[in-house]
Amino acid sequence: MDQTHNMPGKRTELQMARSMCWHCQSEVHGEYFCVQCVKVQPVSKELDYFTCLGLPRLLNIDLGALEAKFYELSRAFHPDFFQNKSESEQAISLGNSALLNTAYRTLKDPIRRAEYLIQLEAGSAKDIRTSPPADLFEEILALQEDLEEFRSASPGQNPVHMEELRTRLKVDRETLERRQLEMEHRLAELFTAWDNLQSRKQPDDQARRERDAMLKEMREILSNRTYLRNIVNDMVATTG
């Protein structure tokens, strides 16, 4: 058994759902086990994932630190350790584990991490909607027509025409894939710029304007990138 469960009073930076133990009503100050009764405490569902896993709210994070904190807390809350505990403790264990798993999956992936941070900064839980890049709108309409023609072609369709169509779609796909790479490169630049901006101790009006502009650009790029990725996946599935 993990030694955590034999160490009442072990502390962590993890914020709990309440400042009072649900079982014995003793005060808790960040412990995930009550110092007095050693009962597991629920993690606040209002807690953001960065704080939950002991990380600053940045876009370039220490993946090693993320993984280490995740495994530390996963061992502490693992449901296997609570099989012989009360129903309340089992429920808290399951809830804490589910929250940690979601937080870890979100922060481990750079795109999901950026989408999540944008939602936090915007104060909204809404997903980022997908939209096509404005400068590729006409090209995307044309390739979608070609894709639909290729998809609905009958077995007796002119083979020369079909091969020309396949070649055209391949060129279009390569164009979209290059554009995706350009977007990812720009996102990497914005991630670094965002993190540098957060290091300013007293943000001024200029910093706030930069912040808003970065959030807007990242949201737009993420929206366009997802749209292109969906089209590329559709093209691969259709044409091989």
Coordinates of C-alpha atoms in Angstrom, one line a residue:
M1 CA 0.0 0.0 0.0
D2 CA 1.2 3.5 -0.7
Q3 CA 2.7 5.1 2.3
T4 CA 0.6 8.2 1.8
H5 CA -2.2 6.5 3.5
N6 CA -0.2 5.9 6.7
M7 CA 1.0 9.5 6.9
P8 CA -1.7 11.7 8.3
G9 CA -0.9 15.4 7.8
K10 CA 1.0 14.9 4.6
R11 CA 0.6 18.2 2.7
T12 CA 0.3 19.2 -0.9
E13 CA -0.3 22.4 -2.8
L14 CA -3.6 21.0 -4.0
Q15 CA -6.6 23.1 -3.1
M16 CA -9.4 21.2 -1.5
A17 CA -13.2 21.8 -1.9
R18 CA -13.7 23.0 1.6
S19 CA -11.7 24.5 4.5
M20 CA -13.3 22.1 7.0
C21 CA -13.1 18.3 7.0
W22 CA -16.4 16.7 5.8
H23 CA -16.1 14.0 8.5
C24 CA -14.8 15.5 11.7
Q25 CA -15.2 19.2 11.0
S26 CA -11.6 20.0 11.7
E27 CA -9.9 22.7 9.7
V28 CA -7.9 21.7 6.7
H29 CA -5.4 23.9 5.0
G30 CA -4.6 22.2 1.7
E31 CA -4.1 18.6 3.0
Y32 CA -5.7 15.9 0.9
F33 CA -6.1 13.8 4.1
C34 CA -7.4 15.4 7.3
V35 CA -4.7 15.7 9.9
Q36 CA -7.2 14.7 12.7
C37 CA -9.2 11.8 11.3
V38 CA -7.1 10.9 8.2
K39 CA -10.1 10.9 5.9
V40 CA -9.6 11.7 2.2
Q41 CA -10.8 15.2 1.2
P42 CA -12.6 16.2 -2.0
V43 CA -10.7 18.3 -4.5
S44 CA -12.6 21.4 -5.5
K45 CA -14.3 21.0 -8.9
E46 CA -13.9 24.8 -9.3
L47 CA -10.1 24.4 -9.2
D48 CA -8.4 25.1 -12.5
Y49 CA -6.3 22.2 -13.9
F50 CA -3.0 24.2 -13.6
T51 CA -3.4 24.8 -9.9
C52 CA -4.7 21.3 -9.4
L53 CA -1.4 19.8 -10.7
G54 CA 0.8 22.4 -9.1
L55 CA 1.7 24.3 -12.3
P56 CA 1.8 28.0 -13.2
R57 CA -0.9 29.1 -15.8
L58 CA 1.5 29.0 -18.7
L59 CA 1.5 27.5 -22.2
N60 CA 5.0 26.1 -22.1
I61 CA 5.0 23.8 -19.1
D62 CA 7.4 21.4 -17.5
L63 CA 6.0 18.0 -18.7
G64 CA 8.2 16.2 -16.2
A65 CA 6.8 18.1 -13.3
L66 CA 3.3 17.6 -14.7
E67 CA 3.7 13.8 -14.8
A68 CA 5.4 13.6 -11.4
K69 CA 2.6 15.5 -9.7
F70 CA -0.1 13.5 -11.6
Y71 CA 1.4 10.2 -10.4
E72 CA 1.8 11.4 -6.9
L73 CA -1.8 12.4 -6.6
S74 CA -3.1 9.4 -8.5
R75 CA -1.4 7.1 -6.0
A76 CA -3.0 9.0 -3.2
F77 CA -6.5 8.9 -4.6
H78 CA -6.5 5.6 -6.4
P79 CA -9.8 3.8 -5.8
D80 CA -8.0 0.5 -5.0
F81 CA -6.9 2.0 -1.7
F82 CA -10.5 2.8 -0.7
Q83 CA -12.3 -0.5 -1.4
N84 CA -12.7 -1.2 2.3
K85 CA -13.6 2.4 3.2
S86 CA -16.9 4.1 3.6
E87 CA -19.1 4.9 0.6
S88 CA -18.4 8.6 1.1
E89 CA -14.6 8.0 1.0
Q90 CA -15.0 5.8 -2.1
A91 CA -17.0 8.4 -3.9
I92 CA -14.5 11.1 -3.0
S93 CA -11.7 8.9 -4.3
L94 CA -13.4 8.3 -7.6
G95 CA -14.3 12.0 -8.0
N96 CA -10.7 13.1 -7.3
S97 CA -9.3 10.5 -9.6
A98 CA -11.6 11.5 -12.4
L99 CA -10.7 15.2 -12.0
L100 CA -7.0 14.5 -12.0
N101 CA -7.2 12.3 -15.1
T102 CA -9.1 15.0 -17.0
A103 CA -6.6 17.7 -15.9
Y104 CA -3.6 15.6 -16.9
R105 CA -4.9 14.7 -20.3
T106 CA -5.8 18.3 -21.0
L107 CA -2.5 19.8 -19.9
K108 CA -0.3 17.1 -21.4
D109 CA -1.5 18.0 -25.0
P110 CA -0.3 21.5 -26.1
I111 CA -3.4 22.2 -28.2
R112 CA -5.8 21.1 -25.6
R113 CA -3.8 23.1 -23.0
A114 CA -4.1 26.2 -25.1
E115 CA -7.8 25.8 -25.7
Y116 CA -8.3 25.3 -22.0
L117 CA -6.3 28.3 -21.0
I118 CA -8.2 30.5 -23.5
Q119 CA -11.4 29.3 -21.9
L120 CA -10.1 30.2 -18.5
E121 CA -8.9 33.6 -19.5
A122 CA -12.2 34.3 -21.3
G123 CA -14.2 33.2 -18.3
S124 CA -16.2 30.9 -20.5
A125 CA -16.6 27.2 -20.7
K126 CA -17.6 27.3 -24.3
D127 CA -15.6 25.3 -26.8
I128 CA -13.7 27.0 -29.6
R129 CA -15.8 26.8 -32.7
T130 CA -14.2 25.7 -35.9
S131 CA -14.1 28.0 -38.9
P132 CA -12.1 28.0 -42.2
P133 CA -9.3 30.4 -42.8
A134 CA -10.8 33.4 -44.7
D135 CA -8.1 33.4 -47.4
L136 CA -8.7 29.7 -48.2
F137 CA -12.5 29.8 -48.2
E138 CA -13.0 29.6 -52.0
E139 CA -10.3 26.9 -52.3
I140 CA -11.9 24.8 -49.6
L141 CA -15.3 25.1 -51.3
A142 CA -13.8 23.8 -54.6
L143 CA -12.0 20.9 -52.9
Q144 CA -15.1 19.9 -51.0
E145 CA -16.9 19.7 -54.4
D146 CA -14.1 17.5 -55.7
L147 CA -14.2 15.4 -52.6
E148 CA -17.9 14.8 -52.9
E149 CA -17.6 13.9 -56.6
F150 CA -14.9 11.4 -55.7
R151 CA -16.9 10.0 -52.9
S152 CA -20.1 9.5 -55.0
A153 CA -18.4 8.2 -58.1
S154 CA -19.8 5.0 -59.6
P155 CA -17.6 2.0 -60.4
G156 CA -17.9 2.7 -64.1
Q157 CA -16.7 6.3 -63.9
N158 CA -14.1 7.5 -66.4
P159 CA -10.8 6.2 -64.8
V160 CA -8.7 9.0 -66.4
H161 CA -11.0 11.6 -64.9
M162 CA -11.0 9.9 -61.5
E163 CA -7.2 9.8 -61.4
E164 CA -7.0 13.5 -62.3
L165 CA -9.5 14.1 -59.5
R166 CA -7.4 12.0 -57.0
T167 CA -4.2 13.9 -58.0
R168 CA -5.9 17.3 -57.5
L169 CA -7.2 16.3 -54.1
K170 CA -3.7 15.1 -53.1
V171 CA -2.3 18.5 -54.0
D172 CA -5.0 20.2 -52.1
R173 CA -4.4 18.0 -49.1
E174 CA -0.7 18.8 -49.1
T175 CA -1.5 22.5 -49.3
L176 CA -3.8 22.2 -46.2
E177 CA -1.2 20.2 -44.3
R178 CA 1.5 22.9 -45.0
R179 CA -0.9 25.5 -43.7
Q180 CA -1.5 23.4 -40.5
L181 CA 2.3 23.4 -39.9
E182 CA 2.4 27.1 -40.4
M183 CA -0.3 27.5 -37.8
E184 CA 1.4 25.3 -35.4
H185 CA 4.7 27.3 -35.8
R186 CA 2.8 30.5 -35.1
L187 CA 1.1 29.0 -32.1
A188 CA 4.5 28.1 -30.7
E189 CA 5.6 31.7 -31.1
L190 CA 2.4 32.9 -29.4
F191 CA 2.9 30.4 -26.5
T192 CA 6.3 31.9 -25.8
A193 CA 5.1 35.5 -26.1
W194 CA 2.2 34.7 -23.7
D195 CA 4.4 33.2 -21.1
N196 CA 6.8 36.2 -21.3
L197 CA 3.8 38.5 -20.8
Q198 CA 2.8 36.7 -17.7
S199 CA 6.2 37.4 -16.1
R200 CA 5.4 41.1 -15.9
K201 CA 4.7 41.8 -12.2
Q202 CA 2.4 44.8 -12.8
P203 CA 0.6 44.6 -16.1
D204 CA -0.1 48.0 -17.7
D205 CA -2.6 49.0 -20.3
Q206 CA -0.2 48.0 -23.1
A207 CA 0.3 44.5 -21.6
R208 CA -3.5 44.1 -21.3
R209 CA -3.9 45.0 -24.9
E210 CA -1.2 42.6 -25.9
R211 CA -2.9 39.9 -23.8
D212 CA -6.3 40.4 -25.5
A213 CA -4.7 40.4 -28.9
M214 CA -2.8 37.2 -28.2
L215 CA -5.9 35.4 -26.9
K216 CA -7.9 36.5 -30.0
E217 CA -5.2 35.3 -32.4
M218 CA -4.7 32.0 -30.6
R219 CA -8.4 31.4 -30.6
E220 CA -8.6 32.1 -34.4
I221 CA -5.7 29.9 -35.2
L222 CA -7.0 27.0 -33.1
S223 CA -10.4 27.3 -34.8
N224 CA -8.9 27.3 -38.3
R225 CA -6.5 24.5 -37.4
T226 CA -9.3 22.2 -36.2
Y227 CA -11.3 23.0 -39.3
L228 CA -8.4 22.1 -41.6
R229 CA -7.5 19.0 -39.6
N230 CA -11.1 17.7 -40.0
I231 CA -11.0 18.3 -43.8
V232 CA -7.7 16.6 -44.1
N233 CA -8.9 13.6 -42.1
D234 CA -11.9 13.4 -44.3
M235 CA -9.8 13.5 -47.4
V236 CA -7.5 10.7 -46.1
A237 CA -10.5 8.5 -45.3
T238 CA -12.0 9.1 -48.7
T239 CA -9.1 9.0 -51.1
G240 CA -6.6 6.8 -49.1

